[in-house]
Amino acid sequence: MSVTERPAGAPTRAHAPAHALVPYGQGRIRGLGADDLGTHGIAMDRLVALGLPVVPGLTVPAGSAASLCEPDIARAALELVEQLSGRRIGDRSRPLLLRLSASASTEVAGLPPDLAGIGLAPPGAGDLCAVIGREDALHEVWASTLRMTAEYALDVPGAELDDALLDAASTRARVDALLAAIARHTERTYPDDPAEQLALAARAVLARWASPRARRSRKAQRLPADLGIALHVQALRIGPWDRSGYGTAAGRDPGSGRFAPHGSFFRGVRRSAPPPHPGEPLEELGPAFALLEHALLTLERHLHAPVRVDFELRDGEIALLAASEVSRPPLRASVCLAADLGAQGALDREEAVRRVAPAQVQELLHPRLEPAGVDEPLVRGLPASPGAAAGPIALSSERALELGAAGTPAVLVALETTPADVPGMLAAAAVLTGTGGIASHAAVVARGAGRPAVCGAEGLRVDPAAGTVRIGDRLLHEGDPVSLDGRTGAVYAGTLPVTVAGPPPELSTLLDWADGIRRLGVRVNADTAAEVNTAVALGAEGVGLCRTEHQFLGDRLPLIRRVLLAAGQAARDEALRALEEAQHEDFRALLSAVGDRPVTVRLLDAPLHEFLPAPGEAGGPEAEHRAAALREANPMLGLRGVRLALLHERLYPAQAEALFAAWADVAATGVRPTLEVMIPLVSLPEELAAAAAYVRGAADAIAERTGVRVPYRLGTMIETPRAALLAAELARHAEFFSFGTNDLTQLTYGFSRDDVERQVLGTYQERGFLTASPFARLDPHGVGALIRLAAERARSVRPGIKLGVCGEHGGDPESVALCDDLGLDYVSCSAHRVPVARMAAAHSALRERRSESESAP
């Protein structure tokens, strides 16, 4: 029987239950959902509703899917598709075949493959091949459909089918072999009637779905074993090879994230298995490309997500076969789409901001390693500063400087770093230490400089004299390449690929919108003009913490050492004058970069051990004796901050005079920063009062010397629990508080921040005592409670007091949200975390607005 003929006596129109056959676009009208129509039926309904061209077809709902196995229902489906497509199976001028597919109510792996070429039969196959112009294109999909139908609907054993195909050298020979195998096993020929073929195809698809293998797959996906599927019958329109085909397209370029449709186009008839060749670029579609581009844009505006479509080209016309959101889209695509939709008004700008998480902002700002599946880390430490880098090992700051000058930035590896190592750290690509935590010297400097760092790498043994590094059983030499990821704390041997950082410009648009949403200010912890310039470009509103001790790092370290180790008052005064001159120069550059923004300058606060020379390096017996006398058993709680200033009474006046003189110089150029002077590590109101007197005296001295009365606010850093408890008393002397949450966390818990992360916190997190390191995420119950108490008590005395956070918690999204909830005025963090804090503050404000709207009557 020819494919162009119908069985004798067959009715011209079969009568099927009205609910059994649902043309694309009518599902919603009939009140049907995903449980009935499957994901594909829902998607096609959406496409029709959007006015997009779709391949004509229908859905047999999941509850009625088995009815398609009945010839009468199959014939009704066939005739309905013919009516929808305006074509007829067997018509040589406008030929038509059918495709059968399935979908469940949710995305699921292991669905039966599509069966195409339904309606083919030997007598008419030659005519269709002539229309296409390529015989193999038709026979390939025909053979696939025959193979599955034979095994699952006609019970032909798979082994018998495999044997039949052994000697089939061409696709046509495969079809002939399969038809012969079916005839032998069933003692009847494969039907020519397209309705009977469709009924058999439906039986095969449902049998495949009910097979033990498919059930095991659903169980592995935690889906019900009896999950139903809807069946979809589509028109497969046949046309000439050069004007017909199929393909897949996505709207967003995965590299840039911009709207730039890309994909592949294949000539011929669509088949289940991907073609073995790469296909042609979409531009080969000619005029149809513009319609495909329109469809992708329309879907993006409707779904508010990156999308992909499957399409068919027949006689130069595009029709969509399927459309879906891109699962796990590239981050750049999501960011660019949110900005595009917000700019077009298709999405509220608040919603556009909400769609980009603060952690995603950080991911865009820093490079990442791309280890292969076989790459195992040498060691894992603490993720102290985000980013990734690879380079040769340098075991000293000097070697890192040499390699950097030669154009080969190194990975500086040390047991721990000191202020003397800072030049090498800045020249290095990354930093790796065996001790210290995420608030250690290495971590703070690396974050401020934007260098990736891993600290507290357990088992790291460094032998600078031998030029070796031992990690467990692995021995590395200076110059050997290593790679590290400061986001995960992983360190690898060798050079791994590193993704290039660089957020798309659309992120700046979203951050600008975020700035209009957030209440909380965002400043930067910056000590140099270069760091300020970087931070301002990243959106910082000012400097929340300038650590003046960091200006003595590297080649200026001898200046502060001369002050500390001076043999007498005359020598100390001379050293202080040199210090004041150097700081005046630094402050002038810093204030010029700050411009008219606020800047909080913290007077000297560093543990003495960071400035003292190592034993034997003080420069003589007397200096060695003085250095030894200053060394402390617990320098983090020793002579530092305001205590050092009260014992060296000219130290803070010298710093303050340098600062005020620099402000006067900068003001003469028309730049007037809002100056805030901060006294660190205060525990007693009397300490703050005495230090404030030093600063006032310095201001008077500069006013007398220059005639300029420098406007400034004086405040203190709340770093000790006692200071938090005495906030009311301190507020009588201070116009602002800045919570130094690194030290406040250390002293509240009684944790040594340089040791406890490596030895204790990992175990505590594994046992569920802590959900995160309190040095990475602000503790809401202890430290947060102290901040809340201090804020309340300070405002009871001075209602307008400005309150901020300047610990690195200011760049952690959850900590930023807590600061917003505590009613603080701003957070301050390292430059490269400023965009993260801006987005986190906006998300916090959005959550607050949503909470208020939900609680409103």
CSV table of C-alpha atoms in Angstrom, one decimal, residues 299-635:
chain,number,residue,atom,x,y,z
A,299,LEU,CA,11.0,35.3,24.9
A,300,GLU,CA,13.6,37.1,27.0
A,301,ARG,CA,11.2,39.9,27.7
A,302,HIS,CA,8.4,37.5,28.6
A,303,LEU,CA,10.5,34.9,30.6
A,304,HIS,CA,12.9,37.4,32.1
A,305,ALA,CA,15.7,34.8,31.6
A,306,PRO,CA,18.2,33.8,29.0
A,307,VAL,CA,16.5,31.5,26.5
A,308,ARG,CA,17.2,28.9,23.9
A,309,VAL,CA,14.9,27.7,21.1
A,310,ASP,CA,14.8,24.7,18.7
A,311,PHE,CA,13.6,25.8,15.3
A,312,GLU,CA,12.7,24.4,11.9
A,313,LEU,CA,13.3,26.1,8.5
A,314,ARG,CA,11.1,25.1,5.6
A,315,ASP,CA,11.1,26.9,2.3
A,316,GLY,CA,12.9,29.8,4.0
A,317,GLU,CA,10.4,30.2,6.8
A,318,ILE,CA,11.2,29.8,10.5
A,319,ALA,CA,8.9,27.9,12.9
A,320,LEU,CA,9.7,27.2,16.6
A,321,LEU,CA,9.8,23.6,17.7
A,322,ALA,CA,10.5,24.3,21.4
A,323,ALA,CA,11.6,27.1,23.7
A,324,SER,CA,13.0,27.1,27.3
A,325,GLU,CA,15.0,29.0,29.8
A,326,VAL,CA,18.7,28.3,29.7
A,327,SER,CA,19.5,26.1,32.7
A,328,ARG,CA,22.5,27.4,34.7
A,329,PRO,CA,23.1,30.3,32.3
A,330,PRO,CA,26.5,32.0,32.2
A,331,LEU,CA,26.7,34.7,34.9
A,332,ARG,CA,27.5,37.4,32.4
A,333,ALA,CA,24.4,36.5,30.5
A,334,SER,CA,22.2,36.9,33.5
A,335,VAL,CA,23.8,40.2,34.5
A,336,CYS,CA,23.5,41.7,31.0
A,337,LEU,CA,19.9,40.5,30.6
A,338,ALA,CA,18.9,42.0,34.0
A,339,ALA,CA,20.4,45.4,32.9
A,340,ASP,CA,18.8,45.2,29.5
A,341,LEU,CA,15.3,44.3,30.8
A,342,GLY,CA,15.5,47.1,33.4
A,343,ALA,CA,16.6,49.7,30.8
A,344,GLN,CA,13.8,48.6,28.5
A,345,GLY,CA,11.2,48.8,31.2
A,346,ALA,CA,10.4,45.1,30.8
A,347,LEU,CA,11.6,44.6,34.3
A,348,ASP,CA,11.3,46.9,37.4
A,349,ARG,CA,14.8,48.2,38.2
A,350,GLU,CA,14.5,46.9,41.8
A,351,GLU,CA,13.7,43.5,40.4
A,352,ALA,CA,16.7,43.8,38.1
A,353,VAL,CA,18.9,44.5,41.0
A,354,ARG,CA,17.4,41.6,43.0
A,355,ARG,CA,18.3,39.2,40.3
A,356,VAL,CA,22.0,39.7,40.7
A,357,ALA,CA,23.3,38.3,44.0
A,358,PRO,CA,26.2,40.0,45.8
A,359,ALA,CA,28.2,36.8,45.6
A,360,GLN,CA,27.8,36.9,41.8
A,361,VAL,CA,29.2,40.4,41.8
A,362,GLN,CA,32.3,39.1,43.5
A,363,GLU,CA,32.6,36.2,41.1
A,364,LEU,CA,32.7,38.7,38.2
A,365,LEU,CA,35.3,40.9,39.7
A,366,HIS,CA,38.0,38.2,40.3
A,367,PRO,CA,39.7,35.7,38.1
A,368,ARG,CA,39.1,32.0,38.8
A,369,LEU,CA,41.1,28.8,38.3
A,370,GLU,CA,39.8,26.2,35.9
A,371,PRO,CA,41.2,22.9,37.2
A,372,ALA,CA,40.6,19.8,35.2
A,373,GLY,CA,38.8,16.9,36.9
A,374,VAL,CA,42.0,15.1,37.5
A,375,ASP,CA,43.7,18.1,39.3
A,376,GLU,CA,44.1,17.4,43.0
A,377,PRO,CA,45.1,20.3,45.3
A,378,LEU,CA,48.5,20.1,47.0
A,379,VAL,CA,46.9,21.7,50.1
A,380,ARG,CA,43.9,23.6,51.2
A,381,GLY,CA,44.1,26.7,53.4
A,382,LEU,CA,41.9,29.5,54.3
A,383,PRO,CA,40.4,31.6,51.4
A,384,ALA,CA,41.9,34.8,52.6
A,385,SER,CA,41.5,37.0,49.5
A,386,PRO,CA,39.5,36.2,46.4
A,387,GLY,CA,40.9,35.7,43.0
A,388,ALA,CA,43.2,33.2,41.3
A,389,ALA,CA,46.7,33.3,39.9
A,390,ALA,CA,49.5,31.0,38.8
A,391,GLY,CA,53.3,31.7,38.8
A,392,PRO,CA,56.7,30.6,40.0
A,393,ILE,CA,57.3,30.2,43.7
A,394,ALA,CA,59.2,33.1,45.3
A,395,LEU,CA,60.5,32.5,48.9
A,396,SER,CA,61.3,36.1,49.7
A,397,SER,CA,60.0,39.6,49.0
A,398,GLU,CA,63.2,40.4,47.2
A,399,ARG,CA,62.8,37.5,44.8
A,400,ALA,CA,59.2,38.4,44.2
A,401,LEU,CA,60.3,42.0,43.3
A,402,GLU,CA,62.9,40.6,40.9
A,403,LEU,CA,60.5,38.3,39.1
A,404,GLY,CA,57.8,41.0,39.0
A,405,ALA,CA,60.3,43.5,37.4
A,406,ALA,CA,61.2,40.8,34.8
A,407,GLY,CA,57.5,40.5,33.9
A,408,THR,CA,56.9,37.2,35.7
A,409,PRO,CA,54.7,37.9,38.8
A,410,ALA,CA,55.4,35.2,41.3
A,411,VAL,CA,53.5,33.5,44.1
A,412,LEU,CA,55.1,34.7,47.3
A,413,VAL,CA,55.3,31.7,49.7
A,414,ALA,CA,56.1,32.3,53.4
A,415,LEU,CA,55.3,30.9,56.8
A,416,GLU,CA,53.9,34.4,57.6
A,417,THR,CA,54.4,37.9,56.2
A,418,THR,CA,55.5,41.1,58.0
A,419,PRO,CA,55.4,44.7,57.0
A,420,ALA,CA,58.8,44.3,55.4
A,421,ASP,CA,57.3,41.9,52.9
A,422,VAL,CA,54.7,44.4,51.5
A,423,PRO,CA,56.7,45.5,48.5
A,424,GLY,CA,57.1,41.9,47.4
A,425,MET,CA,53.4,41.2,48.1
A,426,LEU,CA,52.4,44.0,45.8
A,427,ALA,CA,54.8,42.8,43.1
A,428,ALA,CA,53.5,39.2,43.4
A,429,ALA,CA,50.6,37.6,41.6
A,430,ALA,CA,49.4,35.9,44.8
A,431,VAL,CA,50.4,35.1,48.4
A,432,LEU,CA,50.5,31.8,50.2
A,433,THR,CA,51.3,31.5,53.9
A,434,GLY,CA,51.5,28.6,56.3
A,435,THR,CA,50.0,30.5,59.3
A,436,GLY,CA,47.5,33.2,59.9
A,437,GLY,CA,43.8,33.6,59.2
A,438,ILE,CA,41.6,35.8,57.1
A,439,ALA,CA,42.3,38.7,59.4
A,440,SER,CA,46.1,38.2,59.4
A,441,HIS,CA,48.6,40.7,58.0
A,442,ALA,CA,48.9,38.7,54.7
A,443,ALA,CA,45.2,38.6,54.3
A,444,VAL,CA,44.5,42.3,55.0
A,445,VAL,CA,47.3,43.5,52.7
A,446,ALA,CA,46.4,41.1,49.9
A,447,ARG,CA,42.7,42.1,50.0
A,448,GLY,CA,43.6,45.8,50.0
A,449,ALA,CA,45.9,45.2,47.0
A,450,GLY,CA,43.5,43.0,45.1
A,451,ARG,CA,45.9,40.0,45.2
A,452,PRO,CA,44.5,36.5,45.8
A,453,ALA,CA,45.8,34.9,49.0
A,454,VAL,CA,45.5,31.6,50.8
A,455,CYS,CA,46.6,31.6,54.4
A,456,GLY,CA,47.0,29.0,57.2
A,457,ALA,CA,47.9,26.2,54.7
A,458,GLU,CA,48.5,23.4,57.2
A,459,GLY,CA,51.7,21.4,56.7
A,460,LEU,CA,53.4,24.1,54.7
A,461,ARG,CA,57.1,24.1,55.6
A,462,VAL,CA,59.3,26.8,54.0
A,463,ASP,CA,63.1,26.6,54.0
A,464,PRO,CA,64.4,29.9,52.4
A,465,ALA,CA,68.0,28.8,52.9
A,466,ALA,CA,67.5,25.6,50.9
A,467,GLY,CA,65.1,27.3,48.5
A,468,THR,CA,62.4,24.6,49.1
A,469,VAL,CA,58.8,24.3,50.1
A,470,ARG,CA,57.5,21.0,51.5
A,471,ILE,CA,53.8,20.3,51.5
A,472,GLY,CA,53.1,16.9,53.0
A,473,ASP,CA,55.2,14.5,51.0
A,474,ARG,CA,55.7,16.9,48.1
A,475,LEU,CA,58.9,18.9,47.8
A,476,LEU,CA,58.9,22.0,45.6
A,477,HIS,CA,61.7,24.3,44.8
A,478,GLU,CA,61.8,28.1,44.4
A,479,GLY,CA,60.8,28.8,40.8
A,480,ASP,CA,58.5,25.8,40.5
A,481,PRO,CA,55.0,26.9,39.2
A,482,VAL,CA,52.0,26.7,41.5
A,483,SER,CA,48.4,27.9,41.1
A,484,LEU,CA,46.1,29.0,43.9
A,485,ASP,CA,42.4,30.0,44.3
A,486,GLY,CA,41.8,32.6,47.0
A,487,ARG,CA,38.1,31.9,46.8
A,488,THR,CA,38.3,28.2,47.7
A,489,GLY,CA,41.7,28.1,49.5
A,490,ALA,CA,43.0,25.4,47.1
A,491,VAL,CA,46.6,25.3,46.0
A,492,TYR,CA,47.8,23.2,43.0
A,493,ALA,CA,51.2,22.2,41.6
A,494,GLY,CA,51.8,23.5,38.1
A,495,THR,CA,50.2,26.2,36.0
A,496,LEU,CA,46.4,25.8,35.7
A,497,PRO,CA,44.3,27.9,33.4
A,498,VAL,CA,43.0,31.2,34.9
A,499,THR,CA,39.8,32.9,33.7
A,500,VAL,CA,40.3,36.5,33.0
A,501,ALA,CA,38.4,38.9,35.3
A,502,GLY,CA,36.5,41.9,34.0
A,503,PRO,CA,32.8,42.5,34.6
A,504,PRO,CA,30.6,43.6,31.8
A,505,PRO,CA,29.7,47.3,31.7
A,506,GLU,CA,26.1,46.3,32.5
A,507,LEU,CA,27.2,45.5,36.0
A,508,SER,CA,28.0,49.2,36.5
A,509,THR,CA,24.4,50.0,35.4
A,510,LEU,CA,23.0,47.6,38.0
A,511,LEU,CA,25.2,48.9,40.7
A,512,ASP,CA,24.1,52.4,39.9
A,513,TRP,CA,20.5,51.3,40.4
A,514,ALA,CA,21.5,49.5,43.6
A,515,ASP,CA,22.9,52.8,44.9
A,516,GLY,CA,19.5,54.4,44.4
A,517,ILE,CA,17.9,51.6,46.5
A,518,ARG,CA,20.3,51.2,49.4
A,519,ARG,CA,20.3,53.2,52.7
A,520,LEU,CA,23.7,52.0,53.9
A,521,GLY,CA,26.7,53.9,52.8
A,522,VAL,CA,29.8,52.1,51.4
A,523,ARG,CA,33.3,53.3,51.9
A,524,VAL,CA,36.7,51.8,51.4
A,525,ASN,CA,39.6,50.7,53.6
A,526,ALA,CA,42.5,52.4,51.8
A,527,ASP,CA,45.9,53.7,52.8
A,528,THR,CA,47.3,55.1,49.6
A,529,ALA,CA,46.1,57.4,46.7
A,530,ALA,CA,46.3,54.4,44.3
A,531,GLU,CA,44.0,52.4,46.5
A,532,VAL,CA,41.6,55.3,46.8
A,533,ASN,CA,41.5,55.8,43.0
A,534,THR,CA,40.7,52.1,42.5
A,535,ALA,CA,38.0,52.2,45.1
A,536,VAL,CA,36.3,55.4,43.8
A,537,ALA,CA,36.2,53.8,40.3
A,538,LEU,CA,34.4,50.9,41.9
A,539,GLY,CA,31.9,53.1,43.6
A,540,ALA,CA,33.3,53.9,47.0
A,541,GLU,CA,31.7,57.0,48.6
A,542,GLY,CA,34.8,57.8,50.7
A,543,VAL,CA,37.4,56.3,52.9
A,544,GLY,CA,36.1,54.6,56.0
A,545,LEU,CA,39.5,53.5,57.3
A,546,CYS,CA,43.0,54.8,56.4
A,547,ARG,CA,45.4,52.7,58.5
A,548,THR,CA,48.4,55.1,59.0
A,549,GLU,CA,50.6,52.3,60.1
A,550,HIS,CA,50.4,50.8,56.6
A,551,GLN,CA,52.1,53.9,55.3
A,552,PHE,CA,55.2,52.6,57.1
A,553,LEU,CA,55.4,49.3,55.3
A,554,GLY,CA,58.2,48.3,53.0
A,555,ASP,CA,60.9,50.9,52.5
A,556,ARG,CA,59.4,53.3,55.0
A,557,LEU,CA,59.6,50.7,57.8
A,558,PRO,CA,62.8,52.2,59.2
A,559,LEU,CA,61.0,55.5,60.0
A,560,ILE,CA,58.7,54.0,62.6
A,561,ARG,CA,61.5,51.7,63.9
A,562,ARG,CA,63.7,54.8,64.5
A,563,VAL,CA,60.9,56.2,66.7
A,564,LEU,CA,60.4,53.0,68.6
A,565,LEU,CA,64.1,52.3,69.1
A,566,ALA,CA,65.3,55.8,69.7
A,567,ALA,CA,68.1,56.0,72.4
A,568,GLY,CA,66.8,59.3,73.9
A,569,GLN,CA,64.4,62.1,73.5
A,570,ALA,CA,66.5,64.0,71.0
A,571,ALA,CA,66.8,61.0,68.8
A,572,ARG,CA,63.1,60.3,69.1
A,573,ASP,CA,62.2,63.9,68.2
A,574,GLU,CA,64.4,63.7,65.1
A,575,ALA,CA,62.8,60.5,64.1
A,576,LEU,CA,59.3,62.0,64.6
A,577,ARG,CA,60.2,64.9,62.4
A,578,ALA,CA,61.2,62.5,59.6
A,579,LEU,CA,58.0,60.5,60.2
A,580,GLU,CA,55.9,63.7,60.1
A,581,GLU,CA,57.5,64.8,56.8
A,582,ALA,CA,56.9,61.4,55.2
A,583,GLN,CA,53.3,61.2,56.4
A,584,HIS,CA,52.6,64.8,55.2
A,585,GLU,CA,53.6,63.7,51.7
A,586,ASP,CA,51.4,60.5,52.0
A,587,PHE,CA,48.4,62.4,53.4
A,588,ARG,CA,48.5,65.0,50.7
A,589,ALA,CA,48.4,62.4,48.0
A,590,LEU,CA,45.7,60.5,49.8
A,591,LEU,CA,43.5,63.6,50.4
A,592,SER,CA,43.8,64.7,46.8
A,593,ALA,CA,42.6,61.4,45.6
A,594,VAL,CA,39.7,61.4,48.1
A,595,GLY,CA,38.5,64.8,46.8
A,596,ASP,CA,35.4,66.2,48.5
A,597,ARG,CA,34.4,62.8,50.0
A,598,PRO,CA,34.7,61.8,53.6
A,599,VAL,CA,37.9,60.2,54.9
A,600,THR,CA,38.5,58.6,58.2
A,601,VAL,CA,42.2,58.5,59.2
A,602,ARG,CA,43.1,56.2,62.0
A,603,LEU,CA,46.1,57.2,64.0
A,604,LEU,CA,48.8,54.5,64.5
A,605,ASP,CA,47.4,51.1,65.6
A,606,ALA,CA,49.6,48.1,65.0
A,607,PRO,CA,51.0,45.4,67.3
A,608,LEU,CA,54.7,46.2,68.0
A,609,HIS,CA,55.9,42.9,66.6
A,610,GLU,CA,54.9,44.1,63.1
A,611,PHE,CA,57.4,46.9,63.4
A,612,LEU,CA,60.3,45.5,65.5
A,613,PRO,CA,63.3,44.0,63.7
A,614,ALA,CA,64.0,40.3,64.0
A,615,PRO,CA,66.5,39.3,66.7
A,616,GLY,CA,70.0,40.2,65.4
A,617,GLU,CA,68.8,42.7,62.9
A,618,ALA,CA,68.3,45.8,65.1
A,619,GLY,CA,71.7,47.3,64.2
A,620,GLY,CA,73.9,47.1,67.3
A,621,PRO,CA,73.9,45.8,70.9
A,622,GLU,CA,72.1,48.8,72.3
A,623,ALA,CA,69.4,48.7,69.7
A,624,GLU,CA,69.1,45.0,70.2
A,625,HIS,CA,68.6,45.5,73.9
A,626,ARG,CA,65.9,48.1,73.3
A,627,ALA,CA,64.1,45.9,70.8
A,628,ALA,CA,64.2,43.0,73.1
A,629,ALA,CA,62.7,45.1,75.9
A,630,LEU,CA,59.8,45.9,73.6
A,631,ARG,CA,59.0,42.4,72.5
A,632,GLU,CA,55.8,41.0,74.0
A,633,ALA,CA,54.3,37.6,74.7
A,634,ASN,CA,50.9,38.7,73.4
A,635,PRO,CA,51.5,41.7,71.1
